[in-house]
Amino acid sequence: MTADRGDTRPVPASTVVAEAARPSGIQSARAFAPASAPRDTPSAGPTSALAEVHAHRALPTDRRSRGPDLWIMLAGLAAIVAGALAYLTVEDLWVRLTVSLPETELEEALLVELTVKGQTAFAGTAAKALGATLAVFGLVWFVFGFNRRWTIPGIGDPALALLVSAAGLGLTVVASMVWFVWQDAMVLRATTAGMSTKAMAELLDRQPAPLVEIERLSGLMTFGGMMLIGLLASSIGWWAYHRRG
């Protein structure tokens, strides 16, 4: 049965109040939408405290970028000391050489002993050059380490110092294992072994070659140690140099 359209029964008051209090969809959206700021509104007055803190923190960073590079200065100082000491070791005794010939039916066993300084052989000359070069590298790093923004010239690249130090270590190994490096020095110092220079030269040129034992002394060991320190300093310098870039 359908409701009578002409029904005039009164509507309850609670229904009327609920309908009046319910906003429409459009009005509800507008009521909760945030009001947009005017386009021409000037910026807020003074700078916020947070911005001032960030600006204050930026100052030490800028100063540090211009300050000294302690790592490369330390590497430079180590290279200077190592290079200088390596240079001075050539005046010390490097090796003790014992030359011997086996006893035969016609000749008795021969035994000759010589103590040689580094400067009396080509090995010493090479050691001087390597030590001086390493010290120069260290001086360049130390000077350019006073300011991070200074660019180290290509000739002072720590990668080259790595090669110099490696060459010094190689020289140490060769000088302690190959007696031919000391042949000229042995001839020059033949008189200390009671032989003439001609007799020593003939002894060393004999075939089969004589047996020569090499004993490493303090000069050679110190030079090798300084080259090892130079290699470490060069590695730190290389790391600091590329870290700066």
PDB file of C-alpha atoms in Angstrom:
ATOM      1  CA  MET A   1       0.000   0.000   0.000  1.00  0.00           C
ATOM      2  CA  THR A   2       1.494   3.408  -1.028  1.00  0.00           C
ATOM      3  CA  ALA A   3       1.687   6.326   1.319  1.00  0.00           C
ATOM      4  CA  ASP A   4      -0.854   9.035   0.897  1.00  0.00           C
ATOM      5  CA  ARG A   5       0.748  12.088  -0.801  1.00  0.00           C
ATOM      6  CA  GLY A   6      -1.600  14.337   0.959  1.00  0.00           C
ATOM      7  CA  ASP A   7      -0.390  13.206   4.328  1.00  0.00           C
ATOM      8  CA  THR A   8       0.111  16.265   6.470  1.00  0.00           C
ATOM      9  CA  ARG A   9       1.496  14.632   9.535  1.00  0.00           C
ATOM     10  CA  PRO A  10       4.070  16.866  11.272  1.00  0.00           C
ATOM     11  CA  VAL A  11       7.826  15.949  10.909  1.00  0.00           C
ATOM     12  CA  PRO A  12       9.659  15.311  14.207  1.00  0.00           C
ATOM     13  CA  ALA A  13      11.755  18.236  15.475  1.00  0.00           C
ATOM     14  CA  SER A  14      14.938  16.077  15.853  1.00  0.00           C
ATOM     15  CA  THR A  15      14.930  15.286  12.128  1.00  0.00           C
ATOM     16  CA  VAL A  16      14.670  18.959  11.209  1.00  0.00           C
ATOM     17  CA  VAL A  17      17.642  19.879  13.441  1.00  0.00           C
ATOM     18  CA  ALA A  18      19.833  17.090  11.992  1.00  0.00           C
ATOM     19  CA  GLU A  19      19.125  18.102   8.418  1.00  0.00           C
ATOM     20  CA  ALA A  20      19.916  21.735   9.149  1.00  0.00           C
ATOM     21  CA  ALA A  21      23.205  20.897  10.892  1.00  0.00           C
ATOM     22  CA  ARG A  22      24.510  18.676   8.063  1.00  0.00           C
ATOM     23  CA  PRO A  23      26.553  20.822   5.583  1.00  0.00           C
ATOM     24  CA  SER A  24      26.617  20.031   1.925  1.00  0.00           C
ATOM     25  CA  GLY A  25      29.650  18.304   0.293  1.00  0.00           C
ATOM     26  CA  ILE A  26      30.936  21.493  -1.304  1.00  0.00           C
ATOM     27  CA  GLN A  27      30.570  23.550   1.834  1.00  0.00           C
ATOM     28  CA  SER A  28      32.346  20.848   3.918  1.00  0.00           C
ATOM     29  CA  ALA A  29      35.349  20.751   1.554  1.00  0.00           C
ATOM     30  CA  ARG A  30      35.645  24.508   1.574  1.00  0.00           C
ATOM     31  CA  ALA A  31      35.338  24.614   5.323  1.00  0.00           C
ATOM     32  CA  PHE A  32      38.376  22.319   5.837  1.00  0.00           C
ATOM     33  CA  ALA A  33      40.536  23.555   2.921  1.00  0.00           C
ATOM     34  CA  PRO A  34      43.468  25.726   4.107  1.00  0.00           C
ATOM     35  CA  ALA A  35      43.408  29.267   3.001  1.00  0.00           C
ATOM     36  CA  SER A  36      46.099  30.066   0.419  1.00  0.00           C
ATOM     37  CA  ALA A  37      48.473  32.892   1.193  1.00  0.00           C
ATOM     38  CA  PRO A  38      48.352  35.957  -1.020  1.00  0.00           C
ATOM     39  CA  ARG A  39      50.919  35.936  -3.832  1.00  0.00           C
ATOM     40  CA  ASP A  40      52.261  39.348  -2.993  1.00  0.00           C
ATOM     41  CA  THR A  41      52.651  38.645   0.716  1.00  0.00           C
ATOM     42  CA  PRO A  42      56.137  39.771   1.800  1.00  0.00           C
ATOM     43  CA  SER A  43      58.469  37.234   3.435  1.00  0.00           C
ATOM     44  CA  ALA A  44      58.520  36.840   7.180  1.00  0.00           C
ATOM     45  CA  GLY A  45      60.486  39.409   9.066  1.00  0.00           C
ATOM     46  CA  PRO A  46      63.803  38.398  10.695  1.00  0.00           C
ATOM     47  CA  THR A  47      65.817  35.269   9.814  1.00  0.00           C
ATOM     48  CA  SER A  48      64.856  32.246  11.857  1.00  0.00           C
ATOM     49  CA  ALA A  49      67.144  30.916  14.581  1.00  0.00           C
ATOM     50  CA  LEU A  50      67.663  27.664  12.642  1.00  0.00           C
ATOM     51  CA  ALA A  51      68.979  29.528   9.598  1.00  0.00           C
ATOM     52  CA  GLU A  52      71.408  31.450  11.793  1.00  0.00           C
ATOM     53  CA  VAL A  53      72.744  28.197  13.258  1.00  0.00           C
ATOM     54  CA  HIS A  54      73.356  26.780   9.763  1.00  0.00           C
ATOM     55  CA  ALA A  55      75.124  29.963   8.706  1.00  0.00           C
ATOM     56  CA  HIS A  56      77.298  29.805  11.811  1.00  0.00           C
ATOM     57  CA  ARG A  57      78.242  26.186  11.122  1.00  0.00           C
ATOM     58  CA  ALA A  58      79.238  27.018   7.552  1.00  0.00           C
ATOM     59  CA  LEU A  59      82.042  29.290   8.679  1.00  0.00           C
ATOM     60  CA  PRO A  60      84.326  26.655  10.236  1.00  0.00           C
ATOM     61  CA  THR A  61      83.871  24.413   7.182  1.00  0.00           C
ATOM     62  CA  ASP A  62      85.066  27.188   4.891  1.00  0.00           C
ATOM     63  CA  ARG A  63      88.002  27.887   7.140  1.00  0.00           C
ATOM     64  CA  ARG A  64      88.969  24.210   7.220  1.00  0.00           C
ATOM     65  CA  SER A  65      88.935  24.124   3.408  1.00  0.00           C
ATOM     66  CA  ARG A  66      91.604  26.814   3.450  1.00  0.00           C
ATOM     67  CA  GLY A  67      93.525  25.431   6.408  1.00  0.00           C
ATOM     68  CA  PRO A  68      96.529  23.105   6.460  1.00  0.00           C
ATOM     69  CA  ASP A  69      96.373  19.524   5.263  1.00  0.00           C
ATOM     70  CA  LEU A  70      97.898  17.705   8.222  1.00  0.00           C
ATOM     71  CA  TRP A  71      98.052  14.326   6.488  1.00  0.00           C
ATOM     72  CA  ILE A  72     100.129  15.497   3.541  1.00  0.00           C
ATOM     73  CA  MET A  73     102.321  17.610   5.829  1.00  0.00           C
ATOM     74  CA  LEU A  74     102.996  14.541   7.960  1.00  0.00           C
ATOM     75  CA  ALA A  75     103.817  12.518   4.844  1.00  0.00           C
ATOM     76  CA  GLY A  76     106.145  15.266   3.669  1.00  0.00           C
ATOM     77  CA  LEU A  77     107.970  15.444   6.989  1.00  0.00           C
ATOM     78  CA  ALA A  78     108.443  11.663   7.044  1.00  0.00           C
ATOM     79  CA  ALA A  79     109.749  11.693   3.455  1.00  0.00           C
ATOM     80  CA  ILE A  80     112.219  14.488   4.259  1.00  0.00           C
ATOM     81  CA  VAL A  81     113.665  12.605   7.232  1.00  0.00           C
ATOM     82  CA  ALA A  82     113.766   9.262   5.406  1.00  0.00           C
ATOM     83  CA  GLY A  83     115.379  10.753   2.305  1.00  0.00           C
ATOM     84  CA  ALA A  84     118.011  12.662   4.288  1.00  0.00           C
ATOM     85  CA  LEU A  85     118.994   9.636   6.375  1.00  0.00           C
ATOM     86  CA  ALA A  86     119.092   7.423   3.291  1.00  0.00           C
ATOM     87  CA  TYR A  87     121.439   9.935   1.656  1.00  0.00           C
ATOM     88  CA  LEU A  88     123.767   9.879   4.659  1.00  0.00           C
ATOM     89  CA  THR A  89     123.973   6.087   4.884  1.00  0.00           C
ATOM     90  CA  VAL A  90     126.246   5.861   1.841  1.00  0.00           C
ATOM     91  CA  GLU A  91     129.134   6.955   4.066  1.00  0.00           C
ATOM     92  CA  ASP A  92     128.604   3.929   6.309  1.00  0.00           C
ATOM     93  CA  LEU A  93     129.741   0.347   5.825  1.00  0.00           C
ATOM     94  CA  TRP A  94     127.244  -1.481   3.651  1.00  0.00           C
ATOM     95  CA  VAL A  95     128.579  -5.016   3.103  1.00  0.00           C
ATOM     96  CA  ARG A  96     131.309  -7.430   4.067  1.00  0.00           C
ATOM     97  CA  LEU A  97     132.442  -9.543   1.101  1.00  0.00           C
ATOM     98  CA  THR A  98     134.185 -12.872   1.473  1.00  0.00           C
ATOM     99  CA  VAL A  99     135.817 -14.194  -1.718  1.00  0.00           C
ATOM    100  CA  SER A 100     136.892 -17.815  -1.823  1.00  0.00           C
ATOM    101  CA  LEU A 101     138.241 -20.314  -4.342  1.00  0.00           C
ATOM    102  CA  PRO A 102     137.975 -24.062  -3.836  1.00  0.00           C
ATOM    103  CA  GLU A 103     141.191 -25.902  -3.192  1.00  0.00           C
ATOM    104  CA  THR A 104     142.560 -27.865  -6.151  1.00  0.00           C
ATOM    105  CA  GLU A 105     145.512 -30.177  -6.710  1.00  0.00           C
ATOM    106  CA  LEU A 106     147.603 -27.306  -7.998  1.00  0.00           C
ATOM    107  CA  GLU A 107     146.335 -24.435  -5.837  1.00  0.00           C
ATOM    108  CA  GLU A 108     145.493 -23.980  -2.217  1.00  0.00           C
ATOM    109  CA  ALA A 109     142.168 -22.540  -1.102  1.00  0.00           C
ATOM    110  CA  LEU A 110     142.101 -18.763  -1.292  1.00  0.00           C
ATOM    111  CA  LEU A 111     140.115 -16.592   1.086  1.00  0.00           C
ATOM    112  CA  VAL A 112     139.818 -12.806   0.793  1.00  0.00           C
ATOM    113  CA  GLU A 113     137.655 -10.585   2.979  1.00  0.00           C
ATOM    114  CA  LEU A 114     136.689  -6.975   2.231  1.00  0.00           C
ATOM    115  CA  THR A 115     134.472  -4.455   3.996  1.00  0.00           C
ATOM    116  CA  VAL A 116     132.973  -1.899   1.623  1.00  0.00           C
ATOM    117  CA  LYS A 117     131.204   1.424   2.128  1.00  0.00           C
ATOM    118  CA  GLY A 118     128.240   2.384   0.014  1.00  0.00           C
ATOM    119  CA  GLN A 119     129.929   5.423  -1.513  1.00  0.00           C
ATOM    120  CA  THR A 120     132.697   3.333  -3.096  1.00  0.00           C
ATOM    121  CA  ALA A 121     130.302   1.636  -5.527  1.00  0.00           C
ATOM    122  CA  PHE A 122     127.697   2.618  -8.073  1.00  0.00           C
ATOM    123  CA  ALA A 123     125.079   1.384  -5.634  1.00  0.00           C
ATOM    124  CA  GLY A 124     126.047   4.214  -3.297  1.00  0.00           C
ATOM    125  CA  THR A 125     125.764   6.804  -6.064  1.00  0.00           C
ATOM    126  CA  ALA A 126     122.295   5.546  -6.938  1.00  0.00           C
ATOM    127  CA  ALA A 127     121.358   5.537  -3.257  1.00  0.00           C
ATOM    128  CA  LYS A 128     122.364   9.189  -2.917  1.00  0.00           C
ATOM    129  CA  ALA A 129     120.230  10.172  -5.886  1.00  0.00           C
ATOM    130  CA  LEU A 130     117.202   8.263  -4.599  1.00  0.00           C
ATOM    131  CA  GLY A 131     117.537   9.645  -1.076  1.00  0.00           C
ATOM    132  CA  ALA A 132     117.880  13.241  -2.273  1.00  0.00           C
ATOM    133  CA  THR A 133     114.906  12.863  -4.626  1.00  0.00           C
ATOM    134  CA  LEU A 134     112.704  11.480  -1.856  1.00  0.00           C
ATOM    135  CA  ALA A 135     113.653  14.375   0.445  1.00  0.00           C
ATOM    136  CA  VAL A 136     112.747  16.909  -2.278  1.00  0.00           C
ATOM    137  CA  PHE A 137     109.362  15.266  -2.728  1.00  0.00           C
ATOM    138  CA  GLY A 138     108.758  15.516   1.006  1.00  0.00           C
ATOM    139  CA  LEU A 139     109.705  19.196   1.037  1.00  0.00           C
ATOM    140  CA  VAL A 140     107.220  19.953  -1.757  1.00  0.00           C
ATOM    141  CA  TRP A 141     104.390  18.160   0.077  1.00  0.00           C
ATOM    142  CA  PHE A 142     105.202  19.875   3.362  1.00  0.00           C
ATOM    143  CA  VAL A 143     105.115  23.345   1.797  1.00  0.00           C
ATOM    144  CA  PHE A 144     101.943  22.790  -0.218  1.00  0.00           C
ATOM    145  CA  GLY A 145     100.289  21.191   2.802  1.00  0.00           C
ATOM    146  CA  PHE A 146      99.931  24.575   4.514  1.00  0.00           C
ATOM    147  CA  ASN A 147      96.847  25.325   2.408  1.00  0.00           C
ATOM    148  CA  ARG A 148      94.385  22.755   1.108  1.00  0.00           C
ATOM    149  CA  ARG A 149      93.558  24.919  -1.887  1.00  0.00           C
ATOM    150  CA  TRP A 150      97.117  24.985  -3.193  1.00  0.00           C
ATOM    151  CA  THR A 151      97.639  22.578  -6.061  1.00  0.00           C
ATOM    152  CA  ILE A 152     100.753  20.419  -5.911  1.00  0.00           C
ATOM    153  CA  PRO A 153     102.661  20.622  -9.225  1.00  0.00           C
ATOM    154  CA  GLY A 154     102.752  17.507 -11.358  1.00  0.00           C
ATOM    155  CA  ILE A 155     106.464  17.002 -10.723  1.00  0.00           C
ATOM    156  CA  GLY A 156     105.649  16.603  -7.016  1.00  0.00           C
ATOM    157  CA  ASP A 157     102.985  13.942  -7.529  1.00  0.00           C
ATOM    158  CA  PRO A 158     103.278  11.351  -4.726  1.00  0.00           C
ATOM    159  CA  ALA A 159     102.882   8.601  -7.325  1.00  0.00           C
ATOM    160  CA  LEU A 160     106.396   9.446  -8.556  1.00  0.00           C
ATOM    161  CA  ALA A 161     107.705   9.218  -4.999  1.00  0.00           C
ATOM    162  CA  LEU A 162     106.210   5.735  -4.778  1.00  0.00           C
ATOM    163  CA  LEU A 163     108.356   4.734  -7.755  1.00  0.00           C
ATOM    164  CA  VAL A 164     111.462   6.277  -6.179  1.00  0.00           C
ATOM    165  CA  SER A 165     110.914   4.426  -2.896  1.00  0.00           C
ATOM    166  CA  ALA A 166     110.244   1.159  -4.710  1.00  0.00           C
ATOM    167  CA  ALA A 167     113.471   1.636  -6.685  1.00  0.00           C
ATOM    168  CA  GLY A 168     115.344   2.162  -3.413  1.00  0.00           C
ATOM    169  CA  LEU A 169     113.998  -1.083  -2.012  1.00  0.00           C
ATOM    170  CA  GLY A 170     114.953  -2.857  -5.217  1.00  0.00           C
ATOM    171  CA  LEU A 171     118.486  -1.451  -4.933  1.00  0.00           C
ATOM    172  CA  THR A 172     118.696  -2.756  -1.378  1.00  0.00           C
ATOM    173  CA  VAL A 173     117.777  -6.273  -2.483  1.00  0.00           C
ATOM    174  CA  VAL A 174     120.210  -6.276  -5.406  1.00  0.00           C
ATOM    175  CA  ALA A 175     123.090  -4.880  -3.335  1.00  0.00           C
ATOM    176  CA  SER A 176     122.597  -7.578  -0.714  1.00  0.00           C
ATOM    177  CA  MET A 177     122.399 -10.499  -3.151  1.00  0.00           C
ATOM    178  CA  VAL A 178     124.473  -9.726  -6.278  1.00  0.00           C
ATOM    179  CA  TRP A 179     128.193  -9.300  -5.731  1.00  0.00           C
ATOM    180  CA  PHE A 180     128.815  -7.894  -9.231  1.00  0.00           C
ATOM    181  CA  VAL A 181     127.419  -4.616  -7.898  1.00  0.00           C
ATOM    182  CA  TRP A 182     130.513  -4.347  -5.702  1.00  0.00           C
ATOM    183  CA  GLN A 183     133.129  -5.536  -8.183  1.00  0.00           C
ATOM    184  CA  ASP A 184     134.657  -2.116  -8.900  1.00  0.00           C
ATOM    185  CA  ALA A 185     134.726  -1.250  -5.200  1.00  0.00           C
ATOM    186  CA  MET A 186     136.460  -4.538  -4.427  1.00  0.00           C
ATOM    187  CA  VAL A 187     139.177  -3.795  -6.981  1.00  0.00           C
ATOM    188  CA  LEU A 188     139.715  -0.306  -5.564  1.00  0.00           C
ATOM    189  CA  ARG A 189     140.000  -1.641  -2.011  1.00  0.00           C
ATOM    190  CA  ALA A 190     142.220  -4.602  -2.917  1.00  0.00           C
ATOM    191  CA  THR A 191     145.133  -3.219  -0.919  1.00  0.00           C
ATOM    192  CA  THR A 192     143.143  -3.539   2.312  1.00  0.00           C
ATOM    193  CA  ALA A 193     143.061  -7.288   1.662  1.00  0.00           C
ATOM    194  CA  GLY A 194     146.823  -7.463   0.956  1.00  0.00           C
ATOM    195  CA  MET A 195     146.419  -7.738  -2.834  1.00  0.00           C
ATOM    196  CA  SER A 196     147.180  -5.495  -5.756  1.00  0.00           C
ATOM    197  CA  THR A 197     144.352  -4.083  -7.819  1.00  0.00           C
ATOM    198  CA  LYS A 198     145.504  -6.199 -10.786  1.00  0.00           C
ATOM    199  CA  ALA A 199     145.476  -9.406  -8.756  1.00  0.00           C
ATOM    200  CA  MET A 200     141.997  -8.644  -7.405  1.00  0.00           C
ATOM    201  CA  ALA A 201     140.679  -7.920 -10.895  1.00  0.00           C
ATOM    202  CA  GLU A 202     142.103 -11.208 -12.183  1.00  0.00           C
ATOM    203  CA  LEU A 203     140.596 -13.069  -9.223  1.00  0.00           C
ATOM    204  CA  LEU A 204     137.133 -11.700  -9.854  1.00  0.00           C
ATOM    205  CA  ASP A 205     137.365 -12.356 -13.605  1.00  0.00           C
ATOM    206  CA  ARG A 206     138.366 -15.998 -13.221  1.00  0.00           C
ATOM    207  CA  GLN A 207     136.319 -18.761 -14.757  1.00  0.00           C
ATOM    208  CA  PRO A 208     134.643 -20.434 -13.107  1.00  0.00           C
ATOM    209  CA  ALA A 209     133.724 -17.357 -11.069  1.00  0.00           C
ATOM    210  CA  PRO A 210     134.818 -17.304  -7.451  1.00  0.00           C
ATOM    211  CA  LEU A 211     132.359 -17.781  -4.627  1.00  0.00           C
ATOM    212  CA  VAL A 212     131.473 -14.463  -2.990  1.00  0.00           C
ATOM    213  CA  GLU A 213     129.428 -14.306   0.187  1.00  0.00           C
ATOM    214  CA  ILE A 214     127.717 -11.031   1.084  1.00  0.00           C
ATOM    215  CA  GLU A 215     127.061  -9.999   4.672  1.00  0.00           C
ATOM    216  CA  ARG A 216     124.723  -7.029   5.062  1.00  0.00           C
ATOM    217  CA  LEU A 217     125.973  -4.337   7.427  1.00  0.00           C
ATOM    218  CA  SER A 218     124.286  -1.421   9.184  1.00  0.00           C
ATOM    219  CA  GLY A 219     124.557   1.047   6.292  1.00  0.00           C
ATOM    220  CA  LEU A 220     122.666  -1.140   3.827  1.00  0.00           C
ATOM    221  CA  MET A 221     120.035  -2.127   6.396  1.00  0.00           C
ATOM    222  CA  THR A 222     119.448   1.504   7.374  1.00  0.00           C
ATOM    223  CA  PHE A 223     119.099   2.532   3.744  1.00  0.00           C
ATOM    224  CA  GLY A 224     116.531  -0.194   3.126  1.00  0.00           C
ATOM    225  CA  GLY A 225     114.604   0.846   6.241  1.00  0.00           C
ATOM    226  CA  MET A 226     114.516   4.488   5.134  1.00  0.00           C
ATOM    227  CA  MET A 227     113.242   3.479   1.727  1.00  0.00           C
ATOM    228  CA  LEU A 228     110.505   1.461   3.402  1.00  0.00           C
ATOM    229  CA  ILE A 229     109.508   4.508   5.447  1.00  0.00           C
ATOM    230  CA  GLY A 230     109.612   6.549   2.243  1.00  0.00           C
ATOM    231  CA  LEU A 231     107.260   4.071   0.592  1.00  0.00           C
ATOM    232  CA  LEU A 232     104.818   4.398   3.495  1.00  0.00           C
ATOM    233  CA  ALA A 233     105.063   8.196   3.457  1.00  0.00           C
ATOM    234  CA  SER A 234     104.490   8.245  -0.302  1.00  0.00           C
ATOM    235  CA  SER A 235     101.408   6.072   0.097  1.00  0.00           C
ATOM    236  CA  ILE A 236      99.970   8.454   2.707  1.00  0.00           C
ATOM    237  CA  GLY A 237     100.853  11.421   0.499  1.00  0.00           C
ATOM    238  CA  TRP A 238      99.165   9.830  -2.501  1.00  0.00           C
ATOM    239  CA  TRP A 239      96.022   9.146  -0.466  1.00  0.00           C
ATOM    240  CA  ALA A 240      95.941  12.688   0.962  1.00  0.00           C
ATOM    241  CA  TYR A 241      96.633  14.249  -2.447  1.00  0.00           C
ATOM    242  CA  HIS A 242      93.722  12.468  -4.141  1.00  0.00           C
ATOM    243  CA  ARG A 243      91.481  12.972  -1.107  1.00  0.00           C
ATOM    244  CA  ARG A 244      92.078  16.702  -1.399  1.00  0.00           C
ATOM    245  CA  GLY A 245      90.907  16.653  -5.047  1.00  0.00           C
TER     246      GLY A 245
END
